[in-house]
Coordinates of N, CA and C in Angstrom, one line a residue:
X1 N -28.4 -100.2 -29.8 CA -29.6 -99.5 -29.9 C -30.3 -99.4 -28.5
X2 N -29.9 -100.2 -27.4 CA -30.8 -100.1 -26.1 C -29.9 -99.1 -25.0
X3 N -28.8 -98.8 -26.1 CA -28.2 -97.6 -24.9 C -29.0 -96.3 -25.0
X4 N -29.9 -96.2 -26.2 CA -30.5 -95.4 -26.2 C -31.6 -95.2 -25.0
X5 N -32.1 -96.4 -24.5 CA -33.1 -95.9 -23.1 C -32.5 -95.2 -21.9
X6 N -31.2 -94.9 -21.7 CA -30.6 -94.3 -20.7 C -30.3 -92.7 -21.4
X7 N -30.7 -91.9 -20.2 CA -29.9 -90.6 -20.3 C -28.4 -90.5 -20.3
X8 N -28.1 -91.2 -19.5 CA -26.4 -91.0 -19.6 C -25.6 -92.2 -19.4
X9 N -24.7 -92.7 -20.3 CA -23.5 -93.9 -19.9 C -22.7 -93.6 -19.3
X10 N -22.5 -94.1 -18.0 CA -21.2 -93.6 -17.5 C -20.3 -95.1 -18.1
X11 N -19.1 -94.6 -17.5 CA -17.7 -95.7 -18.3 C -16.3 -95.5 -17.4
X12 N -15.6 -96.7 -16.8 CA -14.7 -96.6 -15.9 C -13.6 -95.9 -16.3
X13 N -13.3 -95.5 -17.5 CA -12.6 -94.7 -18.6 C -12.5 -94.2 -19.4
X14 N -11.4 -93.2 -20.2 CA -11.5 -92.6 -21.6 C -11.9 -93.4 -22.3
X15 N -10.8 -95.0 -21.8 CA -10.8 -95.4 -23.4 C -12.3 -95.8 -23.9
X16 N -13.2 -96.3 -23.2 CA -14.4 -96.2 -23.4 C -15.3 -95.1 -24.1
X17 N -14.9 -93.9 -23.9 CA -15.9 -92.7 -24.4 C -16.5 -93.0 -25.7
X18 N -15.1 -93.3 -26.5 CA -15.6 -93.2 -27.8 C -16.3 -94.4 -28.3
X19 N -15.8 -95.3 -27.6 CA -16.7 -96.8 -28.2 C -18.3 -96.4 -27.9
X20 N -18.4 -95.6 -26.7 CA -20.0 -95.4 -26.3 C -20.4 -94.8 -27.0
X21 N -19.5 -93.4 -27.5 CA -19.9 -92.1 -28.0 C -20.7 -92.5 -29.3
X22 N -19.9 -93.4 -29.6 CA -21.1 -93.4 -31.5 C -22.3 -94.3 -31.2
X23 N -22.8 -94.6 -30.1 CA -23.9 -95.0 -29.8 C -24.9 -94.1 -29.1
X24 N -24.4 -93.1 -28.4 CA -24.8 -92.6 -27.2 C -24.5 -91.0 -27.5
X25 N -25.0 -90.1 -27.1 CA -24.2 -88.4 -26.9 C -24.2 -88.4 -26.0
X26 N -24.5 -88.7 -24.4 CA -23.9 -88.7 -22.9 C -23.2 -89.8 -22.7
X27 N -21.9 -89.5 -23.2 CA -21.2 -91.0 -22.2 C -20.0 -89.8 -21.0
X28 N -20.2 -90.4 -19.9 CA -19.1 -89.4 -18.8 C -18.5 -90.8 -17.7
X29 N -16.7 -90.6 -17.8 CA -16.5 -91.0 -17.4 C -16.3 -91.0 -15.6
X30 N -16.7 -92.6 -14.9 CA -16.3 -92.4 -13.4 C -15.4 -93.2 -12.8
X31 N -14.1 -92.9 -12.8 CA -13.3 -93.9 -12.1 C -14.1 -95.2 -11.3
X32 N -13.1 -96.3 -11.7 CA -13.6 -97.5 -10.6 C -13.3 -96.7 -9.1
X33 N -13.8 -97.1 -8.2 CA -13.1 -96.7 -6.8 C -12.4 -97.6 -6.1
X34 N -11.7 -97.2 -5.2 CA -10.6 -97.6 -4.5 C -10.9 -98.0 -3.1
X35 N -10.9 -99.2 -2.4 CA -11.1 -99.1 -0.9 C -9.9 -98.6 -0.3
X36 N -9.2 -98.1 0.3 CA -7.6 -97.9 0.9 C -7.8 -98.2 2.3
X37 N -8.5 -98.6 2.7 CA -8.5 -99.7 4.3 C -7.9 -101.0 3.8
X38 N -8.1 -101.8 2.5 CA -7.4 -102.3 2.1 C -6.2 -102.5 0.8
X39 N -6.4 -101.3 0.2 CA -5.5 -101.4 -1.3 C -4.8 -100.1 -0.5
X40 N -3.7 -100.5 0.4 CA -2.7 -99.6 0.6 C -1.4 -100.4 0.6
X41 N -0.3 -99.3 0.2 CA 0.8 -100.0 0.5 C 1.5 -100.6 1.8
X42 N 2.0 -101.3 2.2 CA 2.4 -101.9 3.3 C 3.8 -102.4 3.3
X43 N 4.6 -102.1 2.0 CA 5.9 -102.8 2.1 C 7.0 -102.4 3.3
X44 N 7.7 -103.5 3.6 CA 8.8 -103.1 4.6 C 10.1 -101.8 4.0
X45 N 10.1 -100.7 4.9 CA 10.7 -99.7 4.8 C 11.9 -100.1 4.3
X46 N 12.5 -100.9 4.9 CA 13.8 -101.3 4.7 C 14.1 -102.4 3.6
X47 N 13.0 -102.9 2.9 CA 13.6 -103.7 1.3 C 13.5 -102.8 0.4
X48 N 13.2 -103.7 -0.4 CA 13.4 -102.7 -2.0 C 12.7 -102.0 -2.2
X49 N 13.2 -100.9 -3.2 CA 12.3 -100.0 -3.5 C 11.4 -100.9 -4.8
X50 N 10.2 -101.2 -4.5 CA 9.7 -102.1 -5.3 C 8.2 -101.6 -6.5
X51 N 8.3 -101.3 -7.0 CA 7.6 -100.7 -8.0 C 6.6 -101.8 -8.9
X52 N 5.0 -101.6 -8.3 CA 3.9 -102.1 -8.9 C 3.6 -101.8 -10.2
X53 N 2.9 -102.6 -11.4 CA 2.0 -102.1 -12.1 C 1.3 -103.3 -12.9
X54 N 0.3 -103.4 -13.1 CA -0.1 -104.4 -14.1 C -1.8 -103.8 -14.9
X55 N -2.1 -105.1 -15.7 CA -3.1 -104.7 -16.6 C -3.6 -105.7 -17.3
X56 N -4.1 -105.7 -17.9 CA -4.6 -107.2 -19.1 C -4.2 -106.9 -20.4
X57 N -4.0 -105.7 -21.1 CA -3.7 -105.3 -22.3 C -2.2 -104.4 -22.2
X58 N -1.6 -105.0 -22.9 CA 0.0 -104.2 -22.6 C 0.4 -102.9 -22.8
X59 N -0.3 -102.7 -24.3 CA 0.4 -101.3 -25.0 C -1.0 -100.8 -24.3
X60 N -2.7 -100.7 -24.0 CA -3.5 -99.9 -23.5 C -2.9 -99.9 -22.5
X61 N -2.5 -100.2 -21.3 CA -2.2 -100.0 -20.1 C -0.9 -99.5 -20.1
X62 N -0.1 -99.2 -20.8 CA 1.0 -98.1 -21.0 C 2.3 -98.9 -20.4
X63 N 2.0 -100.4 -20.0 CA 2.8 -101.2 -19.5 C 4.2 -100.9 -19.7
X64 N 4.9 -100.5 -21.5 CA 5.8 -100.6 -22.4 C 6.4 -99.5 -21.5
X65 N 5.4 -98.4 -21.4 CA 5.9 -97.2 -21.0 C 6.3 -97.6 -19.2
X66 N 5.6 -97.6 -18.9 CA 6.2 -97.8 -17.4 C 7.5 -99.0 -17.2
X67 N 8.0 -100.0 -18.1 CA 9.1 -100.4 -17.8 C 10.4 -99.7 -18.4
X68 N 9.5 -98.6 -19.8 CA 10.7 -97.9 -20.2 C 11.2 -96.7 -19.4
X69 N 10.1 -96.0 -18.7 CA 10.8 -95.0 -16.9 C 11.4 -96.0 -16.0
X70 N 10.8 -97.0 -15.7 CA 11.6 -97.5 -14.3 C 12.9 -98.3 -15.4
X71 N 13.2 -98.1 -16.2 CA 14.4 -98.7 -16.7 C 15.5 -97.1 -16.7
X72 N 15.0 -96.1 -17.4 CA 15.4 -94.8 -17.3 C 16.2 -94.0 -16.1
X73 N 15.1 -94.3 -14.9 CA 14.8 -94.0 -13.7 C 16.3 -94.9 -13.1
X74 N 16.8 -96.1 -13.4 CA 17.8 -96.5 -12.4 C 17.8 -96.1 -11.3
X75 N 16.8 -96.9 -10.4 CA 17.5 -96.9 -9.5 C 17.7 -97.4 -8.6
X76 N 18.8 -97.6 -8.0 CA 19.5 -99.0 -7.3 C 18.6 -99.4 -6.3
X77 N 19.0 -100.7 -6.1 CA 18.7 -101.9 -5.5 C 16.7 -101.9 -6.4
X78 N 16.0 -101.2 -6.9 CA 14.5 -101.2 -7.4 C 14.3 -102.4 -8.2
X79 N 13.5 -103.1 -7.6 CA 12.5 -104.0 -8.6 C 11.1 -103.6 -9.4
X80 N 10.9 -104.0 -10.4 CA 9.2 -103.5 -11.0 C 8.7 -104.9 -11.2
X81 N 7.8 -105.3 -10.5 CA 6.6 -106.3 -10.9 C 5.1 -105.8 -11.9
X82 N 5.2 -106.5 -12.2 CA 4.2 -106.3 -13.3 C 3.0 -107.7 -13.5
X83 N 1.9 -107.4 -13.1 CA 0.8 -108.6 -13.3 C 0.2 -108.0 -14.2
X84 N 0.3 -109.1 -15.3 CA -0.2 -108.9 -16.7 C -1.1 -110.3 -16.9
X85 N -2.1 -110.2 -16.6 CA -3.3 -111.2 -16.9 C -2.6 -112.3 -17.9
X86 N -3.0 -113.8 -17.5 CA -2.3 -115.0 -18.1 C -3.0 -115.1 -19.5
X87 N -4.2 -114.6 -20.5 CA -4.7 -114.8 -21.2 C -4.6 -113.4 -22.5
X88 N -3.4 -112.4 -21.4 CA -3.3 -111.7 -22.4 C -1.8 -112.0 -23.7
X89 N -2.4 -111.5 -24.9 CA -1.6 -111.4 -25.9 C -0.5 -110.9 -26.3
X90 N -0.6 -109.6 -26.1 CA 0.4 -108.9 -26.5 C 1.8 -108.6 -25.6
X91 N 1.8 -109.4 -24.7 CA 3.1 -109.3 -23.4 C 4.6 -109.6 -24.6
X92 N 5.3 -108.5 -24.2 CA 6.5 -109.0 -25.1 C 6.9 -110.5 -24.4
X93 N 7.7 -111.1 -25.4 CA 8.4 -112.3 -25.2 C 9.9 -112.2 -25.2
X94 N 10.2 -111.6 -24.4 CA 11.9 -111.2 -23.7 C 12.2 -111.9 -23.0
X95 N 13.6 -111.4 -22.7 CA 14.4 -112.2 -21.5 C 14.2 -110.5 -20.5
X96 N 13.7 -110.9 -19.5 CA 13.6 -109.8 -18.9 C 15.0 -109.2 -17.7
X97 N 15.6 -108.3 -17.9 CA 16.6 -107.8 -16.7 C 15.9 -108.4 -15.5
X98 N 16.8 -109.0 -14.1 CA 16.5 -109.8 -12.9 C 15.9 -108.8 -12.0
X99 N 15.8 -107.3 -12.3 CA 15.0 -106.8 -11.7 C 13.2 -106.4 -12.5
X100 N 13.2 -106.8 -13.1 CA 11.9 -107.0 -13.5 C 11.2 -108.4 -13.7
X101 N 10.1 -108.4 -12.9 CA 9.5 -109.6 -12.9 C 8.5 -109.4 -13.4
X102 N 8.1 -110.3 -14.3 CA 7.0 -110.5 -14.9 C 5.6 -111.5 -14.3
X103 N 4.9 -111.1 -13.7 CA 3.7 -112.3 -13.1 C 2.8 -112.5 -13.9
X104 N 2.1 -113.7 -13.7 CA 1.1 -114.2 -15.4 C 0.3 -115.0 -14.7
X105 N -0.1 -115.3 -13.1 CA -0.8 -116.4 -12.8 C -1.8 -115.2 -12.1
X106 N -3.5 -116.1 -12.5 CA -4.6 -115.7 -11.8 C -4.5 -115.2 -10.0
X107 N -4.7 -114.6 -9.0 CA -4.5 -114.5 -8.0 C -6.0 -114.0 -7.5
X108 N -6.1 -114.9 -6.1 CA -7.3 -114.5 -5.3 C -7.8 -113.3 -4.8
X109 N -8.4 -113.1 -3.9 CA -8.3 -111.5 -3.4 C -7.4 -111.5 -2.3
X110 N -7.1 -112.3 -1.3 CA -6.3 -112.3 -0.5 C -4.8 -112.3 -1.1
X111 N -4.3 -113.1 -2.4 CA -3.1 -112.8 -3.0 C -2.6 -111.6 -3.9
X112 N -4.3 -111.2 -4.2 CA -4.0 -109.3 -4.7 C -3.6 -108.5 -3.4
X113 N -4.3 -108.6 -2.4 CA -3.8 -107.9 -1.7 C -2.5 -107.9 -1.2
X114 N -2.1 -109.4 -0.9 CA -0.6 -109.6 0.1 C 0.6 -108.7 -1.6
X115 N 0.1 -109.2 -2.5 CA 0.9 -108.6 -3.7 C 0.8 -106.9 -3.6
X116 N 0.0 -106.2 -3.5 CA -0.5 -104.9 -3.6 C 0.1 -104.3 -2.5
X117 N 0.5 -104.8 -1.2 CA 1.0 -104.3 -0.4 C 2.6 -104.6 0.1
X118 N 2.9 -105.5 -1.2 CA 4.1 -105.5 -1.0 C 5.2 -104.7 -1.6
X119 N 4.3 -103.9 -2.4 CA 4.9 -102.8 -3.0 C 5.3 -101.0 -2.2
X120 N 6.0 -100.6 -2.7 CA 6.4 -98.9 -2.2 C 5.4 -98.3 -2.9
X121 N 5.6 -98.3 -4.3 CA 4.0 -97.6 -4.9 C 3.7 -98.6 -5.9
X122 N 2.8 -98.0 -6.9 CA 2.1 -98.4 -7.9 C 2.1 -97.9 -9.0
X123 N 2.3 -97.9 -10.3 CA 2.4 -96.9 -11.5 C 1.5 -97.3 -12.6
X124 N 1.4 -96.0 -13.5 CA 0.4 -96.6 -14.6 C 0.6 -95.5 -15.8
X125 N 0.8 -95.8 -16.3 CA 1.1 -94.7 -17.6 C 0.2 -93.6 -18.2
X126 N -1.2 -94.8 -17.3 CA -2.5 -93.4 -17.5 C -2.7 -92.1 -17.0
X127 N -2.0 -92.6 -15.4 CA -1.8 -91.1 -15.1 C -0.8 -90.2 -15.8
X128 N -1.6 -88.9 -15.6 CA -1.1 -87.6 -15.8 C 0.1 -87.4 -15.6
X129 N 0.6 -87.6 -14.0 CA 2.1 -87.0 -13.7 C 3.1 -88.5 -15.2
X130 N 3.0 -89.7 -14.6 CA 4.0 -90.2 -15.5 C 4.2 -89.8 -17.1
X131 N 3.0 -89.9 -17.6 CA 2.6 -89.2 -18.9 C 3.5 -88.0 -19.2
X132 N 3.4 -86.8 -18.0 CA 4.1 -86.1 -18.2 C 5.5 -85.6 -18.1
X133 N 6.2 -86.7 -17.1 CA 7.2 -86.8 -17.2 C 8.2 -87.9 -17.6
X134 N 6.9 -88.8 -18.9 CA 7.8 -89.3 -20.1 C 8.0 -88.2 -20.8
X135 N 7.1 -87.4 -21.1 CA 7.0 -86.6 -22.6 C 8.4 -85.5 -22.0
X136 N 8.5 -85.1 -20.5 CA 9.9 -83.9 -20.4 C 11.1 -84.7 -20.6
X137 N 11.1 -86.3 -20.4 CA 12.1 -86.7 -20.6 C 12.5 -87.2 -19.1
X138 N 12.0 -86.7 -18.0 CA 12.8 -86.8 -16.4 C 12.1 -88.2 -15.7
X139 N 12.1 -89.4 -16.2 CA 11.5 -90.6 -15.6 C 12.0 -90.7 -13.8
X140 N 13.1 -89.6 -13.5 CA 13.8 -90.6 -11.9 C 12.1 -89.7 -11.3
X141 N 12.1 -88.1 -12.1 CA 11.1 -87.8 -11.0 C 9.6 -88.3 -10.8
X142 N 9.1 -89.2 -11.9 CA 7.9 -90.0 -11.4 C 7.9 -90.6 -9.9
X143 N 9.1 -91.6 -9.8 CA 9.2 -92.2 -8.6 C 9.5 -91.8 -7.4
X144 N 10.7 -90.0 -8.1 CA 10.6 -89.5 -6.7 C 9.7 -88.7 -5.9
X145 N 8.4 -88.7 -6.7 CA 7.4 -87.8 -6.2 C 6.6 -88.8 -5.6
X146 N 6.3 -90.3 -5.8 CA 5.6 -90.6 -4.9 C 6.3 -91.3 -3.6
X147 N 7.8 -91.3 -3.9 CA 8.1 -91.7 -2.7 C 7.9 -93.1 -2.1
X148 N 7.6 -93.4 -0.8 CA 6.7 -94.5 -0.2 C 5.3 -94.4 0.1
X149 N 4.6 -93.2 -0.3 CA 3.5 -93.0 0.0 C 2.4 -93.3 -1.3
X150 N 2.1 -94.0 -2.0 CA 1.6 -94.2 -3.2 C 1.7 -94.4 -4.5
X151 N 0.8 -94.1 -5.2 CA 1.0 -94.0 -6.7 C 1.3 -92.8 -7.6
X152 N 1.6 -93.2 -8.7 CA 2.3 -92.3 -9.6 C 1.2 -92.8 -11.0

């Protein structure tokens, strides 16, 4: 009832709208923001093609989906790291292929970063392009559109 004193909720996401919405009729979402003086990629050109993504919640963060492209995707010599919060639940309990690592320990800001930039890109199932090139079916081209320059 006190979201009622505000004109408008904003919310770092969709999945938010609706939890607000039955409280509220202005909820609009605003992405968190991004510094990129420091949250850029930095990995060495010449290792792996190494593929970021993590989240706290497995199936919300499309986690399933981003190992089932970069499994799709094959492609050689590629690793996918994945930091999935140590307190979350739902992390499958597999034996994972040696190119997928799974991370589960708390990290500082200085160990987000050395991690964040040890990657080629970063992926997330929220975005639009991957989304849409699970649903055509073509996973190699998620990764080949961002290349070494970003995320997907």
């Amino acid at each position: 009832r006190w979201l009622s004193q505000y004109d408008q909720i904003l919310v770092p996401c969709e999945h938010n709208v609706p939890v607000f919405g039955e409280h509220h009729p202005d909820v609009a979402v605003v992405p968190l923001g991004v510094d990129h003086t420091v949250w850029s990629p930095g990995a060495d050109p010449d290792g792996p093609f190494k593929v970021l993504a993590g989240g706290s919640l497995w199936q919300r963060k499309g986690l399933d989906k981003v190992v089932e492209a970069f499994q799709r995707a094959s492609i050689p010599g590629s690793v996918l790291e994945i930091k999935a919060a140590p307190h979350a639940l739902d992390v499958p309990k597999v034996k994972w292929p040696e190119n997928i690592r799974l991370l589960r320990t708390w990290m500082g800001i200085e160990e987000q970063v050395a991690w964040f930039r040890s990657g080629i890109c970063g992926c997330s199932c929220r975005c639009p392009v991957l989304k849409e090139r699970l649903v055509e079916g073509n996973p190699q081209g998620v990764f080949h559109d961002v290349g070494n320059h970003g995320f997907a």
